[in-house]
PDB file of C-alpha atoms in Angstrom:
ATOM      1  CA  GLU A   1       7.278 -14.860  65.016  1.00  0.00           C
ATOM      2  CA  ALA A   2       6.633 -18.221  66.270  1.00  0.00           C
ATOM      3  CA  GLY A   3       9.202 -21.203  65.341  1.00  0.00           C
ATOM      4  CA  VAL A   4       8.541 -24.535  64.354  1.00  0.00           C
ATOM      5  CA  VAL A   5       6.222 -26.408  66.699  1.00  0.00           C
ATOM      6  CA  GLN A   6       6.364 -30.026  67.153  1.00  0.00           C
ATOM      7  CA  SER A   7       4.568 -32.346  69.389  1.00  0.00           C
ATOM      8  CA  PRO A   8       4.781 -34.475  71.292  1.00  0.00           C
ATOM      9  CA  ARG A   9       8.247 -33.798  72.735  1.00  0.00           C
ATOM     10  CA  TYR A  10       8.860 -37.134  74.174  1.00  0.00           C
ATOM     11  CA  LYS A  11       7.317 -40.392  73.454  1.00  0.00           C
ATOM     12  CA  ILE A  12       7.687 -43.961  74.828  1.00  0.00           C
ATOM     13  CA  ILE A  13       6.043 -46.828  73.308  1.00  0.00           C
ATOM     14  CA  GLU A  14       6.331 -50.734  73.071  1.00  0.00           C
ATOM     15  CA  LYS A  15       7.614 -52.295  69.970  1.00  0.00           C
ATOM     16  CA  LYS A  16       5.014 -52.965  67.394  1.00  0.00           C
ATOM     17  CA  GLN A  17       2.813 -50.114  68.431  1.00  0.00           C
ATOM     18  CA  PRO A  18       1.807 -47.157  66.353  1.00  0.00           C
ATOM     19  CA  VAL A  19       3.193 -43.574  66.783  1.00  0.00           C
ATOM     20  CA  ALA A  20       2.453 -40.341  65.130  1.00  0.00           C
ATOM     21  CA  PHE A  21       4.402 -36.898  65.408  1.00  0.00           C
ATOM     22  CA  TRP A  22       3.117 -33.633  64.380  1.00  0.00           C
ATOM     23  CA  CYS A  23       4.598 -30.563  62.950  1.00  0.00           C
ATOM     24  CA  ASN A  24       3.468 -26.938  62.779  1.00  0.00           C
ATOM     25  CA  PRO A  25       6.089 -25.087  60.297  1.00  0.00           C
ATOM     26  CA  ILE A  26       6.672 -21.385  60.460  1.00  0.00           C
ATOM     27  CA  SER A  27       3.817 -19.471  58.627  1.00  0.00           C
ATOM     28  CA  GLY A  28       4.277 -18.957  55.016  1.00  0.00           C
ATOM     29  CA  HIS A  29       7.163 -21.492  54.947  1.00  0.00           C
ATOM     30  CA  ASN A  30       6.399 -23.592  51.698  1.00  0.00           C
ATOM     31  CA  THR A  31       8.871 -26.400  52.246  1.00  0.00           C
ATOM     32  CA  LEU A  32       8.947 -28.733  55.031  1.00  0.00           C
ATOM     33  CA  TYR A  33      11.376 -31.333  55.942  1.00  0.00           C
ATOM     34  CA  TRP A  34      11.346 -34.418  58.223  1.00  0.00           C
ATOM     35  CA  TYR A  35      14.483 -35.466  59.754  1.00  0.00           C
ATOM     36  CA  LEU A  36      15.730 -38.698  61.842  1.00  0.00           C
ATOM     37  CA  GLN A  37      18.683 -37.901  64.185  1.00  0.00           C
ATOM     38  CA  ASN A  38      20.487 -40.709  66.086  1.00  0.00           C
ATOM     39  CA  LEU A  39      22.449 -40.178  68.956  1.00  0.00           C
ATOM     40  CA  GLY A  40      25.873 -38.753  68.015  1.00  0.00           C
ATOM     41  CA  GLN A  41      24.833 -38.206  64.458  1.00  0.00           C
ATOM     42  CA  GLY A  42      23.701 -35.594  62.083  1.00  0.00           C
ATOM     43  CA  PRO A  43      20.125 -35.219  61.037  1.00  0.00           C
ATOM     44  CA  GLU A  44      19.119 -37.592  58.134  1.00  0.00           C
ATOM     45  CA  LEU A  45      16.354 -36.508  55.710  1.00  0.00           C
ATOM     46  CA  LEU A  46      13.123 -38.582  55.573  1.00  0.00           C
ATOM     47  CA  ILE A  47      10.902 -36.597  53.464  1.00  0.00           C
ATOM     48  CA  ARG A  48      10.644 -33.283  51.974  1.00  0.00           C
ATOM     49  CA  TYR A  49       7.339 -31.469  50.961  1.00  0.00           C
ATOM     50  CA  GLU A  50       6.960 -28.381  48.759  1.00  0.00           C
ATOM     51  CA  ASN A  51       3.575 -27.098  49.716  1.00  0.00           C
ATOM     52  CA  GLU A  52       1.468 -30.378  49.991  1.00  0.00           C
ATOM     53  CA  GLU A  53       3.534 -32.496  47.470  1.00  0.00           C
ATOM     54  CA  ALA A  54       6.220 -34.912  48.755  1.00  0.00           C
ATOM     55  CA  VAL A  55       8.909 -34.111  46.472  1.00  0.00           C
ATOM     56  CA  ASP A  56      11.734 -36.363  47.855  1.00  0.00           C
ATOM     57  CA  ASP A  57      10.868 -39.287  49.880  1.00  0.00           C
ATOM     58  CA  SER A  58      13.571 -41.395  48.629  1.00  0.00           C
ATOM     59  CA  GLN A  59      14.970 -42.007  52.361  1.00  0.00           C
ATOM     60  CA  LEU A  60      11.538 -42.830  53.899  1.00  0.00           C
ATOM     61  CA  PRO A  61      11.190 -46.412  54.902  1.00  0.00           C
ATOM     62  CA  LYS A  62       7.718 -46.831  53.232  1.00  0.00           C
ATOM     63  CA  ASP A  63       6.796 -50.471  54.556  1.00  0.00           C
ATOM     64  CA  ARG A  64       6.356 -48.795  57.921  1.00  0.00           C
ATOM     65  CA  PHE A  65       6.621 -44.988  57.703  1.00  0.00           C
ATOM     66  CA  SER A  66       4.039 -42.632  56.110  1.00  0.00           C
ATOM     67  CA  ALA A  67       3.833 -38.773  55.935  1.00  0.00           C
ATOM     68  CA  GLU A  68       1.284 -36.281  55.085  1.00  0.00           C
ATOM     69  CA  ARG A  69       0.957 -32.608  54.651  1.00  0.00           C
ATOM     70  CA  LEU A  70      -2.758 -31.587  54.281  1.00  0.00           C
ATOM     71  CA  LYS A  71      -3.356 -28.202  52.863  1.00  0.00           C
ATOM     72  CA  GLY A  72       0.247 -27.648  52.708  1.00  0.00           C
ATOM     73  CA  VAL A  73       0.717 -26.479  56.151  1.00  0.00           C
ATOM     74  CA  ASP A  74       0.804 -28.959  59.122  1.00  0.00           C
ATOM     75  CA  SER A  75       2.471 -32.238  58.666  1.00  0.00           C
ATOM     76  CA  THR A  76       2.175 -35.644  60.320  1.00  0.00           C
ATOM     77  CA  LEU A  77       4.763 -38.428  60.312  1.00  0.00           C
ATOM     78  CA  LYS A  78       3.723 -41.863  61.303  1.00  0.00           C
ATOM     79  CA  ILE A  79       5.434 -45.150  61.907  1.00  0.00           C
ATOM     80  CA  GLN A  80       3.146 -48.375  62.224  1.00  0.00           C
ATOM     81  CA  PRO A  81       4.520 -50.667  63.475  1.00  0.00           C
ATOM     82  CA  ALA A  82       7.547 -49.325  65.479  1.00  0.00           C
ATOM     83  CA  GLU A  83      10.566 -51.393  65.940  1.00  0.00           C
ATOM     84  CA  LEU A  84      13.472 -51.094  68.462  1.00  0.00           C
ATOM     85  CA  GLY A  85      15.777 -49.409  65.920  1.00  0.00           C
ATOM     86  CA  ASP A  86      13.216 -46.511  65.279  1.00  0.00           C
ATOM     87  CA  SER A  87      14.207 -44.867  68.742  1.00  0.00           C
ATOM     88  CA  ALA A  88      15.752 -41.607  67.777  1.00  0.00           C
ATOM     89  CA  VAL A  89      14.928 -38.078  67.602  1.00  0.00           C
ATOM     90  CA  TYR A  90      12.449 -36.910  64.737  1.00  0.00           C
ATOM     91  CA  LEU A  91      13.167 -33.300  63.729  1.00  0.00           C
ATOM     92  CA  CYS A  92      10.856 -31.092  61.555  1.00  0.00           C
ATOM     93  CA  ALA A  93      12.233 -28.076  59.843  1.00  0.00           C
ATOM     94  CA  SER A  94      10.697 -25.538  57.421  1.00  0.00           C
ATOM     95  CA  SER A  95      12.060 -22.899  55.145  1.00  0.00           C
ATOM     96  CA  PRO A  96      10.427 -20.172  52.794  1.00  0.00           C
ATOM     97  CA  GLY A  97      11.119 -22.406  49.749  1.00  0.00           C
ATOM     98  CA  GLY A  98      11.874 -21.141  46.111  1.00  0.00           C
ATOM     99  CA  SER A  99      15.622 -21.264  46.577  1.00  0.00           C
ATOM    100  CA  SER A 100      18.248 -23.683  47.806  1.00  0.00           C
ATOM    101  CA  TYR A 101      19.929 -20.670  49.518  1.00  0.00           C
ATOM    102  CA  ASN A 102      17.091 -20.529  52.281  1.00  0.00           C
ATOM    103  CA  GLU A 103      18.303 -21.639  55.866  1.00  0.00           C
ATOM    104  CA  GLN A 104      16.174 -24.095  57.580  1.00  0.00           C
ATOM    105  CA  PHE A 105      14.268 -23.442  60.749  1.00  0.00           C
ATOM    106  CA  PHE A 106      14.275 -26.612  63.141  1.00  0.00           C
ATOM    107  CA  GLY A 107      11.439 -27.528  65.674  1.00  0.00           C
ATOM    108  CA  PRO A 108      12.804 -28.929  69.156  1.00  0.00           C
ATOM    109  CA  GLY A 109      12.121 -32.506  67.801  1.00  0.00           C
ATOM    110  CA  THR A 110      10.261 -35.519  69.326  1.00  0.00           C
ATOM    111  CA  ARG A 111      12.521 -37.758  71.196  1.00  0.00           C
ATOM    112  CA  LEU A 112      11.013 -41.384  70.417  1.00  0.00           C
ATOM    113  CA  THR A 113      11.885 -44.470  72.755  1.00  0.00           C
ATOM    114  CA  VAL A 114      10.713 -47.912  71.516  1.00  0.00           C
ATOM    115  CA  LEU A 115      10.884 -50.685  74.339  1.00  0.00           C
TER     116      LEU A 115
ATOM    117  CA  SER B   1      23.950 -41.874  54.560  1.00  0.00           C
ATOM    118  CA  GLN B   2      26.119 -38.804  55.569  1.00  0.00           C
ATOM    119  CA  GLN B   3      27.920 -36.725  52.820  1.00  0.00           C
ATOM    120  CA  GLY B   4      29.564 -34.472  55.144  1.00  0.00           C
ATOM    121  CA  GLU B   5      32.259 -35.409  57.832  1.00  0.00           C
ATOM    122  CA  GLU B   6      33.573 -33.032  60.635  1.00  0.00           C
ATOM    123  CA  ASP B   7      36.752 -33.279  61.847  1.00  0.00           C
ATOM    124  CA  PRO B   8      37.625 -33.260  64.755  1.00  0.00           C
ATOM    125  CA  GLN B   9      34.886 -35.268  66.121  1.00  0.00           C
ATOM    126  CA  ALA B  10      35.202 -33.353  69.565  1.00  0.00           C
ATOM    127  CA  LEU B  11      37.097 -30.522  70.732  1.00  0.00           C
ATOM    128  CA  SER B  12      37.556 -28.999  74.089  1.00  0.00           C
ATOM    129  CA  ILE B  13      39.129 -25.579  74.575  1.00  0.00           C
ATOM    130  CA  GLN B  14      39.479 -22.731  77.122  1.00  0.00           C
ATOM    131  CA  GLU B  15      37.131 -19.686  77.041  1.00  0.00           C
ATOM    132  CA  GLY B  16      38.705 -17.221  75.024  1.00  0.00           C
ATOM    133  CA  GLU B  17      40.420 -19.426  72.730  1.00  0.00           C
ATOM    134  CA  ASN B  18      39.840 -20.044  69.186  1.00  0.00           C
ATOM    135  CA  ALA B  19      37.988 -22.961  67.768  1.00  0.00           C
ATOM    136  CA  THR B  20      38.463 -24.387  64.273  1.00  0.00           C
ATOM    137  CA  MET B  21      36.449 -27.209  62.591  1.00  0.00           C
ATOM    138  CA  ASN B  22      36.474 -28.716  59.400  1.00  0.00           C
ATOM    139  CA  CYS B  23      33.998 -30.163  57.119  1.00  0.00           C
ATOM    140  CA  SER B  24      34.656 -32.556  54.113  1.00  0.00           C
ATOM    141  CA  TYR B  25      32.208 -33.700  51.682  1.00  0.00           C
ATOM    142  CA  LYS B  26      32.114 -35.730  48.563  1.00  0.00           C
ATOM    143  CA  THR B  27      29.923 -34.524  45.753  1.00  0.00           C
ATOM    144  CA  SER B  28      29.675 -31.050  44.154  1.00  0.00           C
ATOM    145  CA  ILE B  29      27.511 -28.619  45.756  1.00  0.00           C
ATOM    146  CA  ASN B  30      25.459 -25.496  45.502  1.00  0.00           C
ATOM    147  CA  ASN B  31      25.892 -24.180  48.974  1.00  0.00           C
ATOM    148  CA  LEU B  32      27.145 -25.113  52.440  1.00  0.00           C
ATOM    149  CA  GLN B  33      25.573 -24.105  55.630  1.00  0.00           C
ATOM    150  CA  TRP B  34      26.684 -24.400  59.351  1.00  0.00           C
ATOM    151  CA  TYR B  35      24.524 -25.285  62.151  1.00  0.00           C
ATOM    152  CA  ARG B  36      24.742 -25.502  65.862  1.00  0.00           C
ATOM    153  CA  GLN B  37      22.780 -27.786  68.121  1.00  0.00           C
ATOM    154  CA  ASN B  38      22.592 -27.529  71.920  1.00  0.00           C
ATOM    155  CA  SER B  39      20.171 -29.184  74.264  1.00  0.00           C
ATOM    156  CA  GLY B  40      18.757 -25.727  74.981  1.00  0.00           C
ATOM    157  CA  ARG B  41      17.881 -24.414  71.589  1.00  0.00           C
ATOM    158  CA  GLY B  42      17.884 -27.301  69.183  1.00  0.00           C
ATOM    159  CA  LEU B  43      19.500 -26.953  65.587  1.00  0.00           C
ATOM    160  CA  VAL B  44      20.124 -23.281  64.807  1.00  0.00           C
ATOM    161  CA  HIS B  45      21.388 -22.064  61.397  1.00  0.00           C
ATOM    162  CA  LEU B  46      24.547 -20.114  61.896  1.00  0.00           C
ATOM    163  CA  ILE B  47      25.851 -19.333  58.208  1.00  0.00           C
ATOM    164  CA  LEU B  48      25.564 -20.048  54.581  1.00  0.00           C
ATOM    165  CA  ILE B  49      28.168 -19.945  51.929  1.00  0.00           C
ATOM    166  CA  ARG B  50      27.711 -20.285  48.242  1.00  0.00           C
ATOM    167  CA  SER B  51      29.905 -22.465  46.182  1.00  0.00           C
ATOM    168  CA  ASN B  52      31.194 -19.354  44.479  1.00  0.00           C
ATOM    169  CA  GLU B  53      32.271 -17.577  47.761  1.00  0.00           C
ATOM    170  CA  ARG B  54      35.527 -18.442  49.359  1.00  0.00           C
ATOM    171  CA  GLU B  55      34.972 -16.887  52.884  1.00  0.00           C
ATOM    172  CA  LYS B  56      32.385 -15.370  54.622  1.00  0.00           C
ATOM    173  CA  HIS B  57      31.981 -13.648  58.401  1.00  0.00           C
ATOM    174  CA  SER B  58      29.267 -13.411  60.806  1.00  0.00           C
ATOM    175  CA  GLY B  59      30.068 -11.720  63.946  1.00  0.00           C
ATOM    176  CA  ARG B  60      32.942 -14.190  65.904  1.00  0.00           C
ATOM    177  CA  LEU B  61      32.127 -16.625  62.938  1.00  0.00           C
ATOM    178  CA  ARG B  62      34.475 -17.113  60.041  1.00  0.00           C
ATOM    179  CA  VAL B  63      33.710 -19.650  57.246  1.00  0.00           C
ATOM    180  CA  THR B  64      35.920 -20.506  54.417  1.00  0.00           C
ATOM    181  CA  LEU B  65      35.022 -23.014  51.513  1.00  0.00           C
ATOM    182  CA  ASP B  66      37.372 -24.666  48.982  1.00  0.00           C
ATOM    183  CA  THR B  67      35.572 -26.530  46.557  1.00  0.00           C
ATOM    184  CA  SER B  68      38.708 -28.025  44.901  1.00  0.00           C
ATOM    185  CA  LYS B  69      39.374 -29.620  48.271  1.00  0.00           C
ATOM    186  CA  LYS B  70      35.492 -30.178  48.822  1.00  0.00           C
ATOM    187  CA  SER B  71      36.045 -28.818  52.282  1.00  0.00           C
ATOM    188  CA  SER B  72      34.969 -26.148  54.484  1.00  0.00           C
ATOM    189  CA  SER B  73      36.118 -24.830  57.855  1.00  0.00           C
ATOM    190  CA  LEU B  74      34.272 -22.835  60.745  1.00  0.00           C
ATOM    191  CA  LEU B  75      36.379 -20.734  63.022  1.00  0.00           C
ATOM    192  CA  ILE B  76      34.715 -19.389  65.984  1.00  0.00           C
ATOM    193  CA  THR B  77      36.877 -16.760  67.744  1.00  0.00           C
ATOM    194  CA  ALA B  78      36.983 -15.704  71.280  1.00  0.00           C
ATOM    195  CA  SER B  79      34.983 -18.703  72.352  1.00  0.00           C
ATOM    196  CA  ARG B  80      32.557 -18.339  75.258  1.00  0.00           C
ATOM    197  CA  ALA B  81      31.045 -21.056  77.469  1.00  0.00           C
ATOM    198  CA  ALA B  82      27.678 -20.507  75.700  1.00  0.00           C
ATOM    199  CA  ASP B  83      29.318 -21.737  72.353  1.00  0.00           C
ATOM    200  CA  THR B  84      29.436 -25.280  73.806  1.00  0.00           C
ATOM    201  CA  ALA B  85      27.481 -27.395  71.291  1.00  0.00           C
ATOM    202  CA  SER B  86      27.729 -29.640  68.328  1.00  0.00           C
ATOM    203  CA  TYR B  87      28.401 -28.059  65.253  1.00  0.00           C
ATOM    204  CA  PHE B  88      27.225 -29.778  61.920  1.00  0.00           C
ATOM    205  CA  CYS B  89      27.709 -28.686  58.179  1.00  0.00           C
ATOM    206  CA  ALA B  90      25.143 -29.340  55.652  1.00  0.00           C
ATOM    207  CA  THR B  91      25.585 -29.565  51.757  1.00  0.00           C
ATOM    208  CA  ASP B  92      22.961 -28.869  49.279  1.00  0.00           C
ATOM    209  CA  THR B  93      24.047 -31.010  46.315  1.00  0.00           C
ATOM    210  CA  SER B  94      24.001 -28.897  43.355  1.00  0.00           C
ATOM    211  CA  GLY B  95      20.538 -27.281  43.758  1.00  0.00           C
ATOM    212  CA  THR B  96      18.623 -30.387  44.733  1.00  0.00           C
ATOM    213  CA  TYR B  97      17.167 -28.660  47.636  1.00  0.00           C
ATOM    214  CA  LYS B  98      18.394 -31.845  49.548  1.00  0.00           C
ATOM    215  CA  TYR B  99      20.539 -30.937  52.417  1.00  0.00           C
ATOM    216  CA  ILE B 100      22.833 -33.748  53.685  1.00  0.00           C
ATOM    217  CA  PHE B 101      24.331 -33.080  57.187  1.00  0.00           C
ATOM    218  CA  GLY B 102      27.812 -34.193  58.477  1.00  0.00           C
ATOM    219  CA  THR B 103      28.532 -36.119  61.602  1.00  0.00           C
ATOM    220  CA  GLY B 104      29.235 -33.084  63.605  1.00  0.00           C
ATOM    221  CA  THR B 105      31.925 -31.816  65.957  1.00  0.00           C
ATOM    222  CA  ARG B 106      31.381 -31.621  69.646  1.00  0.00           C
ATOM    223  CA  LEU B 107      32.792 -28.466  71.036  1.00  0.00           C
ATOM    224  CA  LYS B 108      33.288 -27.944  74.778  1.00  0.00           C
ATOM    225  CA  VAL B 109      34.367 -24.524  76.046  1.00  0.00           C
ATOM    226  CA  LEU B 110      35.654 -24.410  79.344  1.00  0.00           C
ATOM    227  CA  ALA B 111      35.131 -21.293  81.666  1.00  0.00           C
TER     228      ALA B 111
END
């Protein structure tokens, strides 16, 4: 079974530029999460989807961040414009959904460096 | 914001020794999960313990949960060099499906 796929794995951009991250969850997983992880810290939730609906985006900085999950499968997270403080690893995770007892399956992450 | 705090922040042991790390959290939980993260495999789920459970085992892993103290511990027995990684606890606050991760314990197992 294929795991969660993320691309790109690494991205270096100048500040004020836009950037987008893509995630393909495990087939059949209804719940999709985007997390941000700073160096030496645990992941912090940005947004959670149940199918195509964003059910928790309270932690998403909506002035510059946006996300979508078309057709309830793939998801894209965008930052526009990027700031120096956005440098971090962006993780995507998925779970089968329907229960809070499900484990999350994480992708390898996208490491963003903003110069 | 991070709900959980792992203790210690870093731990270095010899291969074959046991490693114990602790997680404290602030609010009532539905379940608590432990994850491992290393550079090779990213974040991997290790074990889940429900709020009505007190202890759970999986291979060389033993997890305990004390809801009265809002704390959990992860014990890795007979550690191996391959156990070198960061370990995180994640709590699902009372069925919200929102998992909050702790700050992590960096474990180093010396061969």
